[in-house]
Amino acid sequence: MTSSKQAIVRCQATPLSGVVTVPGDKSISHRAVMLAALAEGASTIRNWLPAGDTLATLDIVRALGVAVEVDKRTSHSWDLRVEGRGLHGLRKPGGPLDCRNAGTAIRLLAGIMSGQHFPSVLDGSEQLRKRPMGRVTEPLRLLGADIKSEEGRAPLTIRPAALHGIEYKMNVASAQVKSSILLAGLYTDDAMRVYQPGPARDHTERLLMAMGTIISPSQDGWVTLGDAPPGGRRLLPLNMTVPGDFSSAAFPMVAAAIVPGSQITIRQVGVNGTRIGLLEMLRSMGADITISNQQVTGGELIADLTVTYSALQASDVGGPTVVKAIDELPVWAVAATQASGSSTVRDAAELRVKEVDRIAVLAEELRRMGVAMDEHDDGFTIHGLTPLQGNTVDSHDDHRLGMALAVAGLAAEGTTIVNDAACMADSFPGFVETMQRLGASIEWAATS
Ligand code: S3P
């Protein structure tokens, strides 16, 4: 990759073909390194994702006194050996902990840092400072946490406090909020119950279970962390392989689904049921996707996904499927531009508080490519089928928006330039190179 902030996507309507893997799952990579730091003993984490967001978490864990040995197997897949210090063994950091652009890092760490015997400050980029933190600080305060923030935004200043179990009903189906509460729950003696109004991803629960914690997965929406055992809570070390990130696989999947003549296979992708809403949505539009070689690794289901181009029809989406596809809606919108008829997504107001307001920014950029798109408070409508026109567009420093626009560029007539594209590496280092391996006409170019 060049150090440039600009990528040029040339689209010659080349069919995509071949077999690739995508880097490790971002959500699992954040959680695995955080939890391994709190385990008693050394954990091994293979295929860990070295992306902008997860590297922020790795640096923070090190700043908390945790030794991590890294084997950089490839630039997109690292193996880590993390010397866990136990739940109470972290060390006071020398300064504020910089979560950069990573919402998952700051919200999950808010839970962990609330239980420490030393004070800490969690901060991040200007972009992160705009995102709502009240959704974690409010429940954490109910647990007894001492957290200060200005208008519910980062920086978060956390002081030592005694925590106790609570029963908490989330009003948004957020895995980050659920995880933050459960992680703070590791510092309570009594049980913790969290209600999720939709199927938020459950990687924290799965990892905690693998580490010997008694946790019962969602029953009627309630997730329960049991009482501490006699002698206190302890986490066993991890020995795991991180599955390929379904959210990264989403980009080549949609590209193959909309570029005529394509057929690709993406190997060893995590297909946890709380993550694959996009697969259901694309299939209901008529996409040809087959799942093979299913296996379980580290408590997570993985599979190979083969996508073959076929004509798409419009389809509406709302409710629980949206929760399972929340990060994929920008690239799903690109698929909807190539479906005949109007496709509407509802119940997706959360898109407005992601890295950027993904509804407004997606509409602004897709319109530059000739798309007819209406905005709703909680979603949008795309009027297909639109012949996409290449143009200069901008990621707004949002990795998923940048990659969704690049995929649109691969189906467009003429050349598309995605400005400010370095952020793609926040979740998918090697995105451009992976698409090149599939025969896509896409390349990095220097900023003029
Ligand atoms: C994530 C949860 C989701 C998702 C984000 C990663 C996680 O956010 O959008 O990219 O790792 O827990 P919310 O929990 O806020 O919906």
Coordinates of C-alpha atoms and ligand atoms in Angstrom, one line a residue:
M1 CA 0.0 0.0 0.0
T2 CA 1.2 3.6 -0.6
S3 CA 1.1 6.0 2.3
S4 CA -1.3 8.1 0.2
K5 CA -4.8 8.9 1.6
Q6 CA -6.3 8.3 -1.9
A7 CA -7.2 5.2 -3.8
I8 CA -8.2 5.1 -7.4
V9 CA -10.6 2.5 -8.4
R10 CA -10.7 1.7 -12.2
C11 CA -13.7 -0.3 -13.3
Q12 CA -13.7 -2.1 -16.6
A13 CA -16.6 -4.3 -15.5
T14 CA -14.0 -7.1 -15.1
P15 CA -15.7 -10.3 -13.8
L16 CA -14.3 -11.3 -10.4
S17 CA -13.0 -14.9 -10.0
G18 CA -10.8 -16.8 -7.6
V19 CA -10.4 -17.9 -4.1
V20 CA -9.3 -15.6 -1.3
T21 CA -9.3 -15.3 2.5
V22 CA -10.1 -12.1 4.4
P23 CA -8.3 -10.9 7.5
G24 CA -9.4 -11.9 11.0
D25 CA -12.6 -10.7 12.6
K26 CA -12.3 -7.2 14.2
S27 CA -14.8 -7.7 17.0
I28 CA -13.2 -11.0 18.0
S29 CA -9.6 -9.6 17.7
H30 CA -10.4 -6.7 20.1
R31 CA -12.1 -9.0 22.6
A32 CA -9.5 -11.8 22.4
V33 CA -6.5 -9.5 23.3
M34 CA -8.4 -7.7 26.0
L35 CA -9.6 -10.9 27.7
A36 CA -6.2 -12.6 27.2
A37 CA -4.7 -9.7 29.1
L38 CA -7.0 -10.5 32.0
A39 CA -6.4 -14.2 32.0
E40 CA -4.2 -16.2 34.4
G41 CA -1.3 -17.4 32.1
A42 CA -0.3 -17.1 28.5
S43 CA -2.8 -17.1 25.7
T44 CA -2.2 -17.9 22.0
I45 CA -4.3 -16.0 19.5
R46 CA -3.7 -17.0 15.8
N47 CA -4.8 -15.0 12.8
W48 CA -5.3 -11.8 14.9
L49 CA -6.2 -8.8 12.9
P50 CA -3.6 -6.0 12.8
A51 CA -5.9 -3.2 11.7
G52 CA -6.0 0.4 12.7
D53 CA -8.7 -0.2 15.3
T54 CA -7.4 -3.4 16.8
L55 CA -3.8 -2.1 17.0
A56 CA -5.2 0.7 19.2
T57 CA -6.4 -2.0 21.6
L58 CA -3.1 -3.9 21.4
D59 CA -1.1 -0.7 22.3
I60 CA -3.5 0.0 25.2
V61 CA -3.1 -3.6 26.6
R62 CA 0.7 -3.1 26.5
A63 CA 0.4 0.3 28.2
L64 CA -1.4 -1.5 31.0
G65 CA 1.7 -3.6 31.6
V66 CA 0.8 -6.7 29.6
A67 CA 3.6 -8.4 27.6
V68 CA 2.5 -9.4 24.1
E69 CA 4.8 -11.2 21.7
V70 CA 3.9 -10.8 18.0
D71 CA 4.7 -13.2 15.1
K72 CA 3.9 -11.1 12.0
R73 CA 3.0 -14.1 9.8
T74 CA 1.7 -11.8 7.1
S75 CA 1.0 -8.1 7.1
H76 CA -2.7 -8.9 7.6
S77 CA -2.5 -11.9 10.0
W78 CA -0.5 -11.9 13.2
D79 CA -0.1 -14.6 15.9
L80 CA 0.0 -13.2 19.4
R81 CA 1.2 -14.6 22.7
V82 CA -0.3 -12.6 25.5
E83 CA 1.0 -12.9 29.0
G84 CA -2.2 -12.5 31.0
R85 CA -1.8 -10.7 34.3
G86 CA -5.1 -11.9 35.9
L87 CA -8.2 -9.7 36.5
H88 CA -6.4 -7.6 39.1
G89 CA -2.9 -7.5 37.7
L90 CA -3.0 -4.6 35.2
R91 CA -0.7 -1.7 35.8
K92 CA -1.5 2.0 35.9
P93 CA -0.8 3.5 32.5
G94 CA 1.6 6.4 32.0
G95 CA -1.1 8.6 30.4
P96 CA -4.4 8.6 28.6
L97 CA -5.3 5.4 26.7
D98 CA -5.8 6.3 23.0
C99 CA -8.6 4.3 21.3
R100 CA -8.0 6.2 18.0
N101 CA -11.2 5.6 15.9
A102 CA -12.3 2.4 17.6
G103 CA -15.7 2.5 19.2
T104 CA -15.4 -1.1 20.3
A105 CA -12.1 -0.4 22.1
I106 CA -13.4 2.6 24.1
R107 CA -16.7 1.1 25.0
L108 CA -15.4 -2.4 26.1
L109 CA -12.4 -0.9 27.9
A110 CA -14.7 1.4 29.8
G111 CA -16.2 -1.7 31.4
I112 CA -12.7 -3.2 32.2
M113 CA -11.2 0.0 33.4
S114 CA -14.2 0.7 35.8
G115 CA -13.1 -2.4 37.8
Q116 CA -9.4 -1.4 38.2
H117 CA -7.7 -0.3 41.4
F118 CA -6.1 2.7 39.6
P119 CA -7.5 5.7 37.7
S120 CA -7.4 5.9 33.9
V121 CA -8.5 8.1 31.0
L122 CA -9.9 6.7 27.8
D123 CA -9.7 9.0 24.8
G124 CA -9.6 8.8 21.0
S125 CA -9.6 10.7 17.7
E126 CA -11.8 13.7 16.9
Q127 CA -14.1 11.3 15.1
L128 CA -14.4 9.1 18.2
R129 CA -14.9 12.1 20.5
K130 CA -18.2 12.8 18.6
R131 CA -19.7 9.4 19.2
P132 CA -22.2 8.7 22.1
M133 CA -20.6 7.2 25.2
G134 CA -23.6 7.7 27.5
R135 CA -24.9 4.3 26.4
V136 CA -22.0 2.7 28.3
T137 CA -21.3 5.3 31.1
E138 CA -25.0 5.3 32.3
P139 CA -25.2 1.5 32.9
L140 CA -21.6 1.4 34.3
R141 CA -22.5 4.1 36.8
L142 CA -25.5 2.0 37.9
L143 CA -23.0 -0.8 38.6
G144 CA -21.1 1.7 40.9
A145 CA -18.5 2.9 38.4
D146 CA -17.0 6.3 38.9
I147 CA -16.8 7.7 35.3
K148 CA -16.7 11.4 34.3
S149 CA -17.4 12.6 30.7
E150 CA -18.5 15.9 29.2
E151 CA -21.9 15.6 27.6
G152 CA -21.6 11.8 27.3
R153 CA -18.5 12.0 25.0
A154 CA -14.9 10.9 25.3
P155 CA -12.5 11.5 27.0
L156 CA -13.8 9.3 29.8
T157 CA -12.1 9.7 33.2
I158 CA -12.5 6.6 35.4
R159 CA -11.6 6.3 39.1
P160 CA -11.5 3.1 41.2
A161 CA -14.9 2.2 42.7
A162 CA -16.5 -1.0 44.1
L163 CA -18.8 -2.6 41.5
H164 CA -22.0 -4.7 42.1
G165 CA -24.2 -6.7 39.8
I166 CA -27.3 -5.2 38.2
E167 CA -30.1 -6.1 35.9
Y168 CA -30.1 -3.8 32.9
K169 CA -32.4 -3.4 29.9
M170 CA -30.6 -1.9 26.9
N171 CA -32.8 0.2 24.7
V172 CA -30.5 -0.4 21.7
A173 CA -29.4 -3.8 20.6
S174 CA -25.7 -3.0 21.0
A175 CA -23.0 -5.6 21.5
Q176 CA -20.6 -2.9 22.6
V177 CA -22.9 -1.9 25.5
K178 CA -23.7 -5.5 26.4
S179 CA -20.0 -6.4 26.4
S180 CA -19.0 -3.3 28.4
I181 CA -21.4 -4.3 31.2
L182 CA -20.4 -8.0 31.1
L183 CA -16.7 -7.1 31.3
A184 CA -17.4 -4.8 34.3
G185 CA -19.3 -7.7 35.7
L186 CA -16.0 -9.6 36.0
Y187 CA -15.3 -7.2 38.8
T188 CA -18.5 -8.0 40.8
D189 CA -19.2 -10.8 43.2
D190 CA -22.9 -11.1 42.3
A191 CA -24.6 -11.9 39.1
M192 CA -25.2 -9.5 36.2
R193 CA -28.2 -9.6 33.8
V194 CA -28.4 -7.7 30.6
Y195 CA -31.4 -7.5 28.3
Q196 CA -30.8 -7.0 24.6
P197 CA -33.8 -6.0 22.4
G198 CA -32.3 -7.7 19.3
P199 CA -29.7 -10.3 18.4
A200 CA -26.5 -8.3 19.1
R201 CA -23.3 -10.2 18.3
D202 CA -22.3 -12.6 21.1
H203 CA -18.5 -13.0 20.8
T204 CA -17.9 -11.7 24.3
E205 CA -20.1 -14.4 25.8
R206 CA -18.5 -17.1 23.7
L207 CA -15.0 -16.1 24.7
L208 CA -15.9 -15.8 28.4
M209 CA -17.4 -19.2 28.2
A210 CA -14.2 -20.6 26.6
M211 CA -12.3 -19.0 29.5
G212 CA -14.3 -20.9 32.1
T213 CA -16.8 -18.2 33.1
I214 CA -20.4 -19.2 33.8
I215 CA -22.5 -17.2 31.4
S216 CA -25.8 -18.1 29.9
P217 CA -26.4 -16.9 26.4
S218 CA -29.5 -14.9 25.4
Q219 CA -32.7 -16.4 26.7
D220 CA -35.7 -14.3 25.8
G221 CA -33.1 -11.5 25.3
W222 CA -31.5 -11.8 28.8
V223 CA -27.8 -12.7 29.0
T224 CA -26.7 -13.7 32.5
L225 CA -23.2 -13.7 34.0
G226 CA -23.3 -16.0 37.1
D227 CA -22.3 -15.2 40.7
A228 CA -18.5 -15.2 41.3
P229 CA -17.4 -18.7 42.4
P230 CA -15.9 -19.1 45.9
G231 CA -12.4 -17.7 45.7
G232 CA -13.3 -15.1 43.1
R233 CA -13.5 -14.9 39.3
R234 CA -10.6 -16.1 37.2
L235 CA -10.2 -16.4 33.4
L236 CA -8.4 -19.3 31.8
P237 CA -6.0 -18.5 29.0
L238 CA -7.1 -18.7 25.4
N239 CA -5.7 -20.9 22.6
M240 CA -7.6 -19.9 19.5
T241 CA -7.7 -18.9 15.8
V242 CA -9.7 -15.8 14.9
P243 CA -12.1 -16.6 12.0
G244 CA -12.1 -14.4 8.8
D245 CA -14.2 -11.3 9.3
F246 CA -17.7 -11.7 7.7
S247 CA -17.9 -7.9 7.7
S248 CA -14.8 -7.7 5.5
A249 CA -16.0 -10.6 3.3
A250 CA -19.1 -8.5 2.7
F251 CA -17.2 -6.3 0.2
P252 CA -16.0 -9.0 -2.2
M253 CA -19.3 -10.8 -1.7
V254 CA -21.3 -7.8 -2.9
A255 CA -18.8 -7.1 -5.7
A256 CA -19.2 -10.7 -7.1
A257 CA -23.0 -10.5 -6.7
I258 CA -23.3 -7.3 -8.8
V259 CA -20.5 -7.6 -11.4
P260 CA -21.8 -9.8 -14.3
G261 CA -19.9 -13.0 -14.9
S262 CA -18.3 -13.2 -11.4
Q263 CA -17.8 -16.3 -9.3
I264 CA -15.6 -16.1 -6.2
T265 CA -15.0 -18.2 -3.0
I266 CA -14.0 -16.6 0.3
R267 CA -12.5 -19.2 2.6
Q268 CA -12.8 -19.7 6.4
V269 CA -15.2 -16.8 7.1
G270 CA -16.9 -16.5 10.5
V271 CA -20.6 -17.2 10.0
N272 CA -21.8 -16.7 13.6
G273 CA -25.6 -16.4 13.3
T274 CA -25.5 -12.9 14.9
R275 CA -23.4 -11.6 12.1
I276 CA -24.8 -12.9 8.8
G277 CA -27.8 -10.7 8.2
L278 CA -26.3 -9.6 4.9
L279 CA -26.2 -13.2 3.6
E280 CA -30.0 -13.5 4.3
M281 CA -30.6 -10.1 2.7
L282 CA -28.7 -10.9 -0.4
R283 CA -30.3 -14.3 -0.8
S284 CA -33.8 -12.7 -0.5
M285 CA -32.8 -10.5 -3.4
G286 CA -31.9 -13.6 -5.5
A287 CA -28.2 -13.7 -4.9
D288 CA -26.5 -17.0 -5.5
I289 CA -24.5 -17.8 -2.4
T290 CA -23.4 -21.2 -1.2
I291 CA -22.0 -22.2 2.1
S292 CA -19.6 -25.1 2.4
N293 CA -16.9 -26.6 4.7
Q294 CA -18.6 -25.6 7.9
Q295 CA -16.4 -26.2 11.0
V296 CA -16.2 -24.8 14.5
T297 CA -13.0 -23.1 15.7
G298 CA -12.6 -21.3 19.0
G299 CA -16.3 -21.7 19.7
E300 CA -17.2 -19.9 16.4
L301 CA -18.7 -21.4 13.2
I302 CA -16.6 -20.8 10.1
A303 CA -17.4 -21.7 6.4
D304 CA -16.4 -21.1 2.8
L305 CA -18.7 -18.7 0.9
T306 CA -19.1 -19.0 -2.9
V307 CA -20.9 -16.1 -4.6
T308 CA -21.9 -16.3 -8.3
Y309 CA -23.3 -13.3 -10.1
S310 CA -27.1 -13.4 -10.7
A311 CA -29.7 -10.7 -11.4
L312 CA -31.0 -9.2 -8.2
Q313 CA -34.5 -8.0 -7.3
A314 CA -35.3 -5.3 -4.7
S315 CA -36.1 -6.4 -1.1
D316 CA -37.0 -4.6 2.1
V317 CA -35.3 -5.1 5.5
G318 CA -36.0 -4.2 9.1
G319 CA -36.1 -5.7 12.6
P320 CA -33.6 -8.3 13.9
T321 CA -31.9 -8.8 10.5
V322 CA -30.8 -5.1 10.6
V323 CA -29.0 -5.8 13.9
K324 CA -27.2 -8.8 12.3
A325 CA -26.2 -6.7 9.4
I326 CA -25.6 -3.2 10.9
D327 CA -22.0 -2.8 9.6
E328 CA -22.9 -4.2 6.2
L329 CA -25.7 -1.8 5.3
P330 CA -23.5 0.6 3.3
V331 CA -22.3 -2.2 1.0
W332 CA -25.8 -3.7 0.9
A333 CA -27.0 -0.3 -0.4
V334 CA -24.6 -0.7 -3.3
A335 CA -26.1 -4.2 -4.0
A336 CA -29.6 -2.5 -3.9
T337 CA -28.6 -0.1 -6.6
Q338 CA -28.1 -3.1 -8.9
A339 CA -31.5 -4.7 -8.0
S340 CA -34.6 -4.0 -10.0
G341 CA -37.2 -2.1 -7.9
S342 CA -37.0 -0.1 -4.7
S343 CA -35.3 -1.5 -1.6
T344 CA -36.0 0.0 1.8
V345 CA -34.1 -0.5 5.1
R346 CA -35.9 0.5 8.4
D347 CA -35.0 0.2 12.1
A348 CA -31.4 1.3 11.4
A349 CA -31.2 4.6 13.2
E350 CA -27.9 3.3 14.8
L351 CA -26.3 4.0 11.4
R352 CA -26.5 7.7 12.3
V353 CA -24.1 7.2 15.2
K354 CA -21.4 5.0 13.6
E355 CA -18.0 6.4 12.6
V356 CA -20.1 9.1 10.7
D357 CA -23.8 9.5 10.0
R358 CA -23.7 6.6 7.6
I359 CA -27.2 7.4 6.2
A360 CA -26.5 11.0 5.3
V361 CA -23.0 10.4 4.0
L362 CA -23.9 7.3 2.0
A363 CA -26.7 9.3 0.3
E364 CA -24.4 12.2 -0.5
E365 CA -21.7 10.0 -2.1
L366 CA -24.0 7.5 -3.9
R367 CA -25.9 10.4 -5.5
R368 CA -22.6 11.5 -7.0
M369 CA -22.6 8.1 -8.8
G370 CA -26.1 8.6 -10.2
V371 CA -28.0 6.7 -7.5
A372 CA -31.6 7.7 -6.5
M373 CA -31.7 7.4 -2.7
D374 CA -34.2 8.7 -0.2
E375 CA -33.2 9.2 3.5
H376 CA -35.4 8.2 6.4
D377 CA -34.8 8.9 10.1
D378 CA -34.1 5.2 10.6
G379 CA -33.0 4.0 7.2
F380 CA -33.1 4.7 3.5
T381 CA -34.7 3.7 0.2
I382 CA -32.6 2.9 -2.9
H383 CA -34.4 3.0 -6.3
G384 CA -32.9 0.4 -8.6
L385 CA -31.7 -0.5 -11.0
T386 CA -29.3 2.3 -11.5
P387 CA -26.4 2.3 -14.0
L388 CA -23.6 3.5 -11.7
Q389 CA -21.5 6.4 -13.1
G390 CA -17.8 6.6 -12.0
N391 CA -17.0 9.8 -10.2
T392 CA -14.8 11.2 -7.4
V393 CA -16.2 10.3 -4.0
D394 CA -15.0 10.5 -0.4
S395 CA -14.9 8.0 2.4
H396 CA -15.4 10.8 5.1
D397 CA -12.7 8.8 7.0
D398 CA -15.1 5.9 7.4
H399 CA -13.6 2.6 6.5
R400 CA -16.8 0.8 5.6
L401 CA -18.1 3.7 3.6
G402 CA -14.8 3.9 1.7
M403 CA -14.9 0.2 0.8
A404 CA -18.6 0.3 -0.1
L405 CA -17.9 3.1 -2.6
A406 CA -15.0 1.2 -4.0
V407 CA -17.3 -1.8 -4.6
A408 CA -19.8 0.6 -6.3
G409 CA -16.8 1.7 -8.5
L410 CA -16.2 -1.8 -9.6
A411 CA -19.7 -2.0 -11.1
A412 CA -19.7 1.6 -12.5
E413 CA -19.0 2.9 -16.0
G414 CA -15.8 4.9 -16.1
T415 CA -13.3 5.5 -13.3
T416 CA -14.2 6.0 -9.7
I417 CA -11.8 7.7 -7.3
V418 CA -12.3 7.1 -3.6
N419 CA -10.6 9.9 -1.7
D420 CA -9.3 9.5 1.8
A421 CA -9.1 5.8 1.4
A422 CA -6.3 5.0 4.0
C423 CA -9.0 4.4 6.6
M424 CA -10.0 1.2 4.8
A425 CA -7.2 -0.3 6.9
D426 CA -9.1 0.5 10.1
S427 CA -10.8 -2.9 9.6
F428 CA -9.6 -4.5 6.4
P429 CA -5.8 -4.1 5.8
G430 CA -5.2 -5.4 2.3
F431 CA -8.6 -4.7 0.9
V432 CA -7.3 -3.4 -2.4
E433 CA -4.8 -6.3 -2.7
T434 CA -7.5 -8.8 -2.0
M435 CA -9.8 -7.4 -4.6
Q436 CA -6.9 -7.4 -7.1
R437 CA -6.3 -11.1 -6.4
L438 CA -9.9 -11.6 -7.5
G439 CA -9.1 -9.8 -10.8
A440 CA -10.7 -6.5 -9.9
S441 CA -9.4 -3.4 -11.6
I442 CA -8.5 -1.4 -8.5
E443 CA -5.3 0.2 -7.4
W444 CA -3.8 2.6 -4.9
A445 CA -2.6 5.9 -6.4
A446 CA -0.7 8.8 -4.9
T447 CA -2.6 12.0 -3.9
S448 CA -2.0 14.6 -6.6
Ligands
S3P1 C1 -19.3 -4.1 17.4 C2 -20.6 -3.9 17.6 C3 -21.4 -3.1 16.7 C4 -20.7 -2.9 15.4 C5 -19.3 -2.5 15.6 C6 -18.5 -3.6 16.3 C7 -18.6 -4.9 18.4 O1 -21.6 -1.8 17.3 O2 -21.4 -1.9 14.7 O3 -18.6 -2.3 14.3 O4 -17.4 -5.4 18.2 O5 -19.1 -5.1 19.5 P1 -22.9 -1.7 18.4 O6 -22.7 -2.7 19.4 O7 -22.7 -0.3 18.9 O8 -24.1 -1.9 17.6

